Short mmCIF file of C-alpha atoms and ligand atoms in Angstrom, two decimals:
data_model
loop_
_atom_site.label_atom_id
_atom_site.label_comp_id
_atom_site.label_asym_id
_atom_site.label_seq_id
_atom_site.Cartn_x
_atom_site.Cartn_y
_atom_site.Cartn_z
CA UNK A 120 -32.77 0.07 23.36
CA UNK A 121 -29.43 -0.68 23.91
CA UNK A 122 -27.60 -1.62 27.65
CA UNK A 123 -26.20 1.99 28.41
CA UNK A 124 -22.76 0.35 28.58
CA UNK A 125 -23.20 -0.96 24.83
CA UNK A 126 -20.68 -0.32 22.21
CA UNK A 127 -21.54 0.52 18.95
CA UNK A 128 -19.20 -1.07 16.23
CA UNK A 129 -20.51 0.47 12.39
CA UNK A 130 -19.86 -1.71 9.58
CA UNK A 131 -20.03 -4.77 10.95
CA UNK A 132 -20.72 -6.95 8.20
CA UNK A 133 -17.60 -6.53 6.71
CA UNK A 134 -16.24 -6.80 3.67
CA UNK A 135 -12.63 -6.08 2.75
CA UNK A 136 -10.72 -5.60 5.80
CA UNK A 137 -14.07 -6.33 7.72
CA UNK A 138 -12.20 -4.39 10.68
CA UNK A 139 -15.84 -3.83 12.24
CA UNK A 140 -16.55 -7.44 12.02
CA UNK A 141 -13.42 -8.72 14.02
CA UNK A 142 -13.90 -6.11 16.29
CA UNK A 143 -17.34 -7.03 17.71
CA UNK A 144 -16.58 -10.63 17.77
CA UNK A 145 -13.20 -9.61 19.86
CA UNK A 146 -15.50 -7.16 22.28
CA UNK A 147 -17.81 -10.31 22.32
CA UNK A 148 -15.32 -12.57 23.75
CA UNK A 149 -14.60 -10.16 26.21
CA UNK A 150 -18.21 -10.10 27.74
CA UNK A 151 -19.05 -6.92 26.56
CA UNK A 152 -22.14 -5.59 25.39
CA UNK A 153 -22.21 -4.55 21.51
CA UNK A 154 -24.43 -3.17 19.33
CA UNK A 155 -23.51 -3.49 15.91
CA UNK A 156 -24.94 -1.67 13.01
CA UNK A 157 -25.23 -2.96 9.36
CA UNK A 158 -26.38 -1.85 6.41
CA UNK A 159 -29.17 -4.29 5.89
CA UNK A 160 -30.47 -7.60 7.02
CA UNK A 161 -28.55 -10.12 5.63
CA UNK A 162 -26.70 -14.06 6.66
CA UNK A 163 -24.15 -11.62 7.89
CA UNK A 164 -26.37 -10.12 10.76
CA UNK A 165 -27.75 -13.05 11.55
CA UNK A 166 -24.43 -14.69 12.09
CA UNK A 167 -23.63 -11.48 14.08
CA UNK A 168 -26.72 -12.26 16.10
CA UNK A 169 -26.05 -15.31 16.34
CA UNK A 170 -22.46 -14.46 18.08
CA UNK A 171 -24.38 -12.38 20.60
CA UNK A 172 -24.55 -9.03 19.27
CA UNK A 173 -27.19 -6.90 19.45
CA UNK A 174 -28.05 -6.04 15.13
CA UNK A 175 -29.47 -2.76 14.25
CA UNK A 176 -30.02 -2.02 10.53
CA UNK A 177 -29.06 1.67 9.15
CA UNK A 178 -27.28 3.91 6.87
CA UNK A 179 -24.25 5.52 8.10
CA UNK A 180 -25.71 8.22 5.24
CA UNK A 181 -28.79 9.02 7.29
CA UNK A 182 -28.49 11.03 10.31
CA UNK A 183 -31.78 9.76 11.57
CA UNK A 184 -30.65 6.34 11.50
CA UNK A 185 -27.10 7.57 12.90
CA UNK A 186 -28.99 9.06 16.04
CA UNK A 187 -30.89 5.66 16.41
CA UNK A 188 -28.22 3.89 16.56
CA UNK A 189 -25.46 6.09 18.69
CA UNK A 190 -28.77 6.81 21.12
CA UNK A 191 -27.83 4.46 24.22
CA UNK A 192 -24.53 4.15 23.70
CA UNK A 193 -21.34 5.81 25.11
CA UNK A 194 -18.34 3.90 23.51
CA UNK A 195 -18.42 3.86 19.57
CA UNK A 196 -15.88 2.58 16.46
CA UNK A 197 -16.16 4.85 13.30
CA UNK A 198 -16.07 2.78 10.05
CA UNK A 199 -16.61 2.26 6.70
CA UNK A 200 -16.14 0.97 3.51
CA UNK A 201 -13.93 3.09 1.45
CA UNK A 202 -16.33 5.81 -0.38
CA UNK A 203 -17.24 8.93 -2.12
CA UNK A 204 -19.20 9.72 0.34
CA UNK A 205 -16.64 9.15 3.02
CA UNK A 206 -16.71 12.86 4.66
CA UNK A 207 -20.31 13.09 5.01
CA UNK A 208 -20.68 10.00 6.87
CA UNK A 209 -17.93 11.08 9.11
CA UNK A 210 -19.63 14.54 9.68
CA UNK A 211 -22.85 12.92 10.44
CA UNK A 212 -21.51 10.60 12.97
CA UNK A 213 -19.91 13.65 14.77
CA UNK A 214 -22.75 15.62 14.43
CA UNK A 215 -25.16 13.00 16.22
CA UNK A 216 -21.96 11.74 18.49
CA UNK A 217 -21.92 15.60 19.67
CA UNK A 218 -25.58 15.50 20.09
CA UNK A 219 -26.34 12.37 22.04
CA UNK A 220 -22.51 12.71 24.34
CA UNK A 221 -19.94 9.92 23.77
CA UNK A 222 -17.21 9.32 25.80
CA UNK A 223 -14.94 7.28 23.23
CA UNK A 224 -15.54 7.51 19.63
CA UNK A 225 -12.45 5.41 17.89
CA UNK A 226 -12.26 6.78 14.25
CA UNK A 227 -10.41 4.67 11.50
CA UNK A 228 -8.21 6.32 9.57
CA UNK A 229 -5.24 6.14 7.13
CA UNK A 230 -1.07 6.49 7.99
CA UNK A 231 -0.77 8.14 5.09
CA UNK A 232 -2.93 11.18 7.36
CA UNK A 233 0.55 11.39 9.01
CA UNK A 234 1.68 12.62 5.96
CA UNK A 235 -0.36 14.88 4.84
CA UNK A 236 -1.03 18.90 5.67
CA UNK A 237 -3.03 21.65 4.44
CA UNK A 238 0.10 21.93 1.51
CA UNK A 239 0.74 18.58 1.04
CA UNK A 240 -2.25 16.47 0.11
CA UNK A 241 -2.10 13.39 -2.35
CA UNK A 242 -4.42 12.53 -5.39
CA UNK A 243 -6.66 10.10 -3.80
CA UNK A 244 -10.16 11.36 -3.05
CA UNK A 245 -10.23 8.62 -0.58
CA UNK A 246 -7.30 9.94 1.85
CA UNK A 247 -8.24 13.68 1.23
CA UNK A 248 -11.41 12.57 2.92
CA UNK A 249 -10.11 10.53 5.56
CA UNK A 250 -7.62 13.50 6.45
CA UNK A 251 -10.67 16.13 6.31
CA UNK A 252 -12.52 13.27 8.30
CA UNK A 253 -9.56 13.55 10.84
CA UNK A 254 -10.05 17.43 10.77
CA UNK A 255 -13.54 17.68 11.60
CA UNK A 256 -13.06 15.07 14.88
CA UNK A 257 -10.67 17.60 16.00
CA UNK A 258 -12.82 20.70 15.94
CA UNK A 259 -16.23 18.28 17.02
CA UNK A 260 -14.22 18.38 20.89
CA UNK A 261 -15.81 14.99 20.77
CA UNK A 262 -13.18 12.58 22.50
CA UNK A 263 -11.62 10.63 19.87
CA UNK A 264 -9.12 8.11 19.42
CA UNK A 265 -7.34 7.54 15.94
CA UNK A 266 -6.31 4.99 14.44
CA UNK A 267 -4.11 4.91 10.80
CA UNK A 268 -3.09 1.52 10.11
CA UNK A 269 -0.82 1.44 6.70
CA UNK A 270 -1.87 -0.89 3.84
CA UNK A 271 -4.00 -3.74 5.39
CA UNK A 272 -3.39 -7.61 4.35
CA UNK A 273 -6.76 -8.52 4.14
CA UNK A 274 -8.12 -5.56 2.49
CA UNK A 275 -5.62 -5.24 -0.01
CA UNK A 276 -3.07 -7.49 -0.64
CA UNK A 277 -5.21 -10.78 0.16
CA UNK A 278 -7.90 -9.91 -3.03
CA UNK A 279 -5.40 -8.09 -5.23
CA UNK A 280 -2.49 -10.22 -5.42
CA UNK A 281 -4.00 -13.50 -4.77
CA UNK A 282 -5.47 -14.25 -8.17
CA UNK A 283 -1.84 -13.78 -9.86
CA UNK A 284 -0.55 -15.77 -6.88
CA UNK A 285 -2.75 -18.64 -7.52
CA UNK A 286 -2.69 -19.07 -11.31
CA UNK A 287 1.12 -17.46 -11.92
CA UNK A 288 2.98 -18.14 -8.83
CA UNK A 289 3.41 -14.10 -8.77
CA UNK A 290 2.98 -11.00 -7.21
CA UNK A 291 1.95 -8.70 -10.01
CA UNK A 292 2.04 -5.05 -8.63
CA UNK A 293 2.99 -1.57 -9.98
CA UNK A 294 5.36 -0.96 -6.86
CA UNK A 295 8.67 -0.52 -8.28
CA UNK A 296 11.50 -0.63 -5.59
CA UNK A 297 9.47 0.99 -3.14
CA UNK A 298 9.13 -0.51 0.35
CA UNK A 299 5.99 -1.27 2.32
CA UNK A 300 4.93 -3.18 5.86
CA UNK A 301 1.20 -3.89 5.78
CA UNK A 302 -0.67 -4.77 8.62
CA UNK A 303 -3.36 -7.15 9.55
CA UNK A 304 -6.77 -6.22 9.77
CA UNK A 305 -6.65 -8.84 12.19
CA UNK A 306 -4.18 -6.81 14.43
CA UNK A 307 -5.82 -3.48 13.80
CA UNK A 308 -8.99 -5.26 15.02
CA UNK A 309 -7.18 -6.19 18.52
CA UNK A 310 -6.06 -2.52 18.79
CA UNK A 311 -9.61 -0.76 18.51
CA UNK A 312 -10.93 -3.59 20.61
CA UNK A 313 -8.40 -3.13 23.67
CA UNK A 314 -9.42 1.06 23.25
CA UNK A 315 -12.81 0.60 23.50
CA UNK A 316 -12.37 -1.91 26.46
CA UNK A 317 -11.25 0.88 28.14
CA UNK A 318 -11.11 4.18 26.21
CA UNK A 319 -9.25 6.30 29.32
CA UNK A 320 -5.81 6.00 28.75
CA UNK A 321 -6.00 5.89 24.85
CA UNK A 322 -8.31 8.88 24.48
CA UNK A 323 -6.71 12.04 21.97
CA UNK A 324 -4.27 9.51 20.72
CA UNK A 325 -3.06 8.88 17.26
CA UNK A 326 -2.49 5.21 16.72
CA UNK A 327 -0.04 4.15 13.57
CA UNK A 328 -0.17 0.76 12.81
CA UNK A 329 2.35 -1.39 10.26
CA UNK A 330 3.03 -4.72 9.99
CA UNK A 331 6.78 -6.14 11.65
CA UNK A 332 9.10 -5.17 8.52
CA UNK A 333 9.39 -3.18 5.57
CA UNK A 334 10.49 -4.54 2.43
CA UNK A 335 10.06 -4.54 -1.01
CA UNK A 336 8.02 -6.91 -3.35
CA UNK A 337 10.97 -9.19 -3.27
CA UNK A 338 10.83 -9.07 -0.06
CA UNK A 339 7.05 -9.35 0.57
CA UNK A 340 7.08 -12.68 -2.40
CA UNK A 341 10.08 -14.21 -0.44
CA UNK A 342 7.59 -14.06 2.63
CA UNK A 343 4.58 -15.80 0.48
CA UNK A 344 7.03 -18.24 -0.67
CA UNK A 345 7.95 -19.61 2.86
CA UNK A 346 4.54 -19.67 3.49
CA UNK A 347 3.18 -21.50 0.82
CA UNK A 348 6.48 -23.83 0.71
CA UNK A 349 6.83 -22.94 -3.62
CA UNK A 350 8.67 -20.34 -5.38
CA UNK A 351 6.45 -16.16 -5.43
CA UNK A 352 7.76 -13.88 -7.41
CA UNK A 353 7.80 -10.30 -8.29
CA UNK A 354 6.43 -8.76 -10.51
CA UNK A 355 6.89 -5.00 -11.47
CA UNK A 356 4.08 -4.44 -14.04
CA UNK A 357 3.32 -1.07 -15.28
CA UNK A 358 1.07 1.27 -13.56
CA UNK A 359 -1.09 1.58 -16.83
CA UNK A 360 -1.20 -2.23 -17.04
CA UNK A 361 -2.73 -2.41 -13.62
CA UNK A 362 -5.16 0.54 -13.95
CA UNK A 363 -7.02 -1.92 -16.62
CA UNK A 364 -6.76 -4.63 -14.74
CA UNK A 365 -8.50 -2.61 -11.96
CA UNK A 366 -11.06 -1.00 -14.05
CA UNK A 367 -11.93 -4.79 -15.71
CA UNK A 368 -13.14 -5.68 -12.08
CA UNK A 369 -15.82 -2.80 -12.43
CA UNK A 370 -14.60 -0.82 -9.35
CA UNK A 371 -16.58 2.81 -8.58
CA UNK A 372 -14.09 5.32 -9.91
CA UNK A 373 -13.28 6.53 -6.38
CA UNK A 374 -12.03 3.13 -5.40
CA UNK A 375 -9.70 3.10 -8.28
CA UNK A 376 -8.26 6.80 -7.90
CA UNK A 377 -7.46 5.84 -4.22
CA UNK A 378 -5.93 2.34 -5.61
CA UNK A 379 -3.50 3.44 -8.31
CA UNK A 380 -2.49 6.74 -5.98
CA UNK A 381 -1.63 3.97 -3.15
CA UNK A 382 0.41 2.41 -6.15
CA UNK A 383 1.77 5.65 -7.56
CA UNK A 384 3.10 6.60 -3.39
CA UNK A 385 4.42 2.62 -3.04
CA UNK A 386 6.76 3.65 -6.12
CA UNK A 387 7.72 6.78 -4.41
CA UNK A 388 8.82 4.75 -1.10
CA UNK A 389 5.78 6.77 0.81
CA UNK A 390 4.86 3.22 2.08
CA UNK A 391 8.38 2.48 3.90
CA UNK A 392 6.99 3.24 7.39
CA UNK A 393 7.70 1.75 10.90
CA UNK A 394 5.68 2.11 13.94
CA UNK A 395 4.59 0.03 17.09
CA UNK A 396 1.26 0.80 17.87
CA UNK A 397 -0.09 -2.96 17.73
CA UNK A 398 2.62 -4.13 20.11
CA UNK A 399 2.51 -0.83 22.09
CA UNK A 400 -1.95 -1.33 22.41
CA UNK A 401 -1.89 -4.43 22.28
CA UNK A 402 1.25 -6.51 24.17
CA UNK A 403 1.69 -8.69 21.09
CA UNK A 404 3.57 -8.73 18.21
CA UNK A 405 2.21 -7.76 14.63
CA UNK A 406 1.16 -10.47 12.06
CA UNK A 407 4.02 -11.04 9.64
CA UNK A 408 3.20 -11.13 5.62
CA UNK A 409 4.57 -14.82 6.07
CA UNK A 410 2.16 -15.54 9.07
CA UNK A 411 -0.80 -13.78 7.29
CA UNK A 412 -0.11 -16.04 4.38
CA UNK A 413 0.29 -19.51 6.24
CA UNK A 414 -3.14 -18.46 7.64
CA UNK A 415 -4.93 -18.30 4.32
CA UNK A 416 -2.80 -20.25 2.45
CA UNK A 417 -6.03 -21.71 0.67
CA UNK A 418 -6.82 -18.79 -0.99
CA UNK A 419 -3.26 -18.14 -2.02
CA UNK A 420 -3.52 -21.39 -3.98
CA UNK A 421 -2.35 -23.93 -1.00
CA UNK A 422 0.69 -24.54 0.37
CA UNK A 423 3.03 -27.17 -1.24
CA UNK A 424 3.52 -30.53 0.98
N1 NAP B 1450 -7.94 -1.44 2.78
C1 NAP B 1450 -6.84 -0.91 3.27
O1 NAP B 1450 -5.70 -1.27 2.90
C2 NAP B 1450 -6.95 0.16 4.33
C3 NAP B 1450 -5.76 0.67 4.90
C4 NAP B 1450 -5.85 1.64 5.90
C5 NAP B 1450 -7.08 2.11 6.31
N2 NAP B 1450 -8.21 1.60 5.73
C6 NAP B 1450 -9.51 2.16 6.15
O2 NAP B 1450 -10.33 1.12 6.63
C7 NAP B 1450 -11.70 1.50 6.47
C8 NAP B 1450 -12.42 0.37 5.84
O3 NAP B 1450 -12.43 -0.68 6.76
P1 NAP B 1450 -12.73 -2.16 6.37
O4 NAP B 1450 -11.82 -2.61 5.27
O5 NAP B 1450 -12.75 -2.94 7.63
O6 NAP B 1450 -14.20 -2.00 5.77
P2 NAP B 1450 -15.05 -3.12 5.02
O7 NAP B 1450 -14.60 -4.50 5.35
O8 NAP B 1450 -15.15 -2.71 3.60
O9 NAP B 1450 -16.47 -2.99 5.76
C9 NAP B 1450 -17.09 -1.79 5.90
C10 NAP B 1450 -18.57 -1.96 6.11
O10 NAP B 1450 -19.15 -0.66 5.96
C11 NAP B 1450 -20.48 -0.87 5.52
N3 NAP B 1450 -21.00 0.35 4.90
C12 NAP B 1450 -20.60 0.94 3.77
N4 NAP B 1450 -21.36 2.02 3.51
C13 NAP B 1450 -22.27 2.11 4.52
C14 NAP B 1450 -23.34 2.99 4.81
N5 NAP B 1450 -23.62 4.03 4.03
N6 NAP B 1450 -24.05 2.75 5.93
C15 NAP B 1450 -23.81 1.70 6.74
N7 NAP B 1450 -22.80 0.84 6.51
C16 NAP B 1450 -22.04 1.04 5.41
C17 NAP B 1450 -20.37 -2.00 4.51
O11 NAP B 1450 -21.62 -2.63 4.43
P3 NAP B 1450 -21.97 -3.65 3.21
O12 NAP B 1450 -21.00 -4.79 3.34
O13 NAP B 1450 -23.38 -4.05 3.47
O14 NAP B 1450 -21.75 -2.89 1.95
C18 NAP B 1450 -19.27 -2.89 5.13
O15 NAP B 1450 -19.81 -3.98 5.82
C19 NAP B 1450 -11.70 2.78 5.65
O16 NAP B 1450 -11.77 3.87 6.52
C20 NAP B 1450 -10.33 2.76 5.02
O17 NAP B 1450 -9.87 4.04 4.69
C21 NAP B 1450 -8.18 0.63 4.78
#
């Protein structure tokens, strides 16, 4: 059983964006108790362990394992890899959340949520989810916090564009003109850490979260460029082009559909968004691309002396 001030971070492992990973190692650092759930035993949970975090194995899936898990804690981060079976995980963490009596649970969601109403939805099953997801909080009365960071670095741009990067010196996209300002996993990490620090002041919140700029794919290659001190280009392959590319890597279907909607909204400019929530949580700053770049500059292909 868990200390009763434990916090419960889901997907922990981490993967893409591996929010739930940076998270517990931030609430770590802070001397706080956490208790954080993966989906089996693995080298990740034992690094986790290792780090000083109490591991317990489940699927977000099966309420029973949801109610072992939330049982014992009162501070919680919703999360998980993108999925078709997004909605029922969310509805079984509010079900059990309502059950056992939170008082924080920080959901991760999508900006493009902010967008989106009962007549204005988008094709990806993905979002539709995450904005049902969003619904169902709201009617649980369970007290949430919310958190839509746009595009994230790590989780998208980092494994999509790096390969091109690498081998071509370019960013191969479908994004047209269209502008975008992704954010850092890293810095959405900080944000959901400082909440569940101390969940009073943030709680019934909405929390959008881009990087410092918006820009196009020019824009975003002239960032890699200075980063990796050689010339990044743009670019602007076709949308059909990129859909086989995508379906070569043998992503699930629902993956895709959410990937070349994100592409088909970049093209309509529904990714030119500004907000301050990292600074505003946080006190610092958001990650720039060129900053994200410098960082993993070895996967980009390594920076010219
Ligand atoms: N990528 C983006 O650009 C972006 C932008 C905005 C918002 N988001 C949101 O960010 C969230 C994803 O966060 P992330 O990138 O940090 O996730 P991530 O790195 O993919 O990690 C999520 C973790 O969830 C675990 N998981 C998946 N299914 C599970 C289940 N049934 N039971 C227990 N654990 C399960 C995975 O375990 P395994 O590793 O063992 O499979 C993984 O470790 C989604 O809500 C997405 O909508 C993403």
């Amino acid at each position: 059983m868990a200390d009763k001030e434990s916090i419960l971070v889901t997907g922990a492992a981490g993967k893409l964006g591996a929010v739930g990973r940076t998270v517990t190692g931030l609430l770590l650092e802070r001397g706080l108790p956490v208790r954080a759930m993966v989906r089996r035993e693995d080298e990740r949970a034992v690094a986790l362990r290792g780090a000083g975090a109490e591991v317990v194995v489940g699927d977000l899936l099966e309420p029973a394992d949801v109610y072992r898990v939330v049982s014992g804690c009162r501070r919680l981060y919703f999360g998980m890899s993108i999925s078709a079976r997004y909605l029922e995980a969310t509805v079984t963490m509010a079900t059990v959340a309502r059950k056992v009596g939170v008082n924080a649970l920080v959901n991760m969601s999508q900006m493009t949520v902010s967008q989106m109403s009962i007549q204005n939805t988008t094709p990806s099953p993905q979002q539709r989810q995450q904005w049902l997801s969003e619904q169902v909080l709201a009617w649980s009365g369970l007290p949430v916090v919310t958190i839509r960071p746009t595009v994230l670095l790590e989780g998208f741009f980092l494994p999509l564009t790096a390969p091109a990067v690498r081998d071509r010196s370019r960013i191969e996209l479908p994004f047209g003109r269209g502008k975008t300002s992704p954010v850092a996993a890293a810095d959405v990490a900080r944000v959901i850490a400082a909440v569940l620090a101390d969940p009073g002041p943030h709680l019934g919140q909405i929390y959008e979260l881009t990087g410092p700029r918006s820009q196009d794919i020019d824009g975003v290659a002239r960032e890699y460029s200075d980063a990796l001190n050689r010339e990044i280009t743009y670019a602007d392959i076709s949308p059909e082009d990129w859909e086989r590319e995508l379906k070569k890597l043998g992503l699930p279907e629902h993956l895709t559909k959410h990937l070349t909607t994100m592409a088909e909204l970049n093209r309509a400019s529904r990714y030119d968004r500004m907000a301050d929530g990292v600074e505003r949580v946080t006190g610092r700053p958001a990650m720039s691309v060129r900053e994200f770049v410098s960082l993993h500059a070895n996967e980009f292909g390594g920076r010219r002396s």
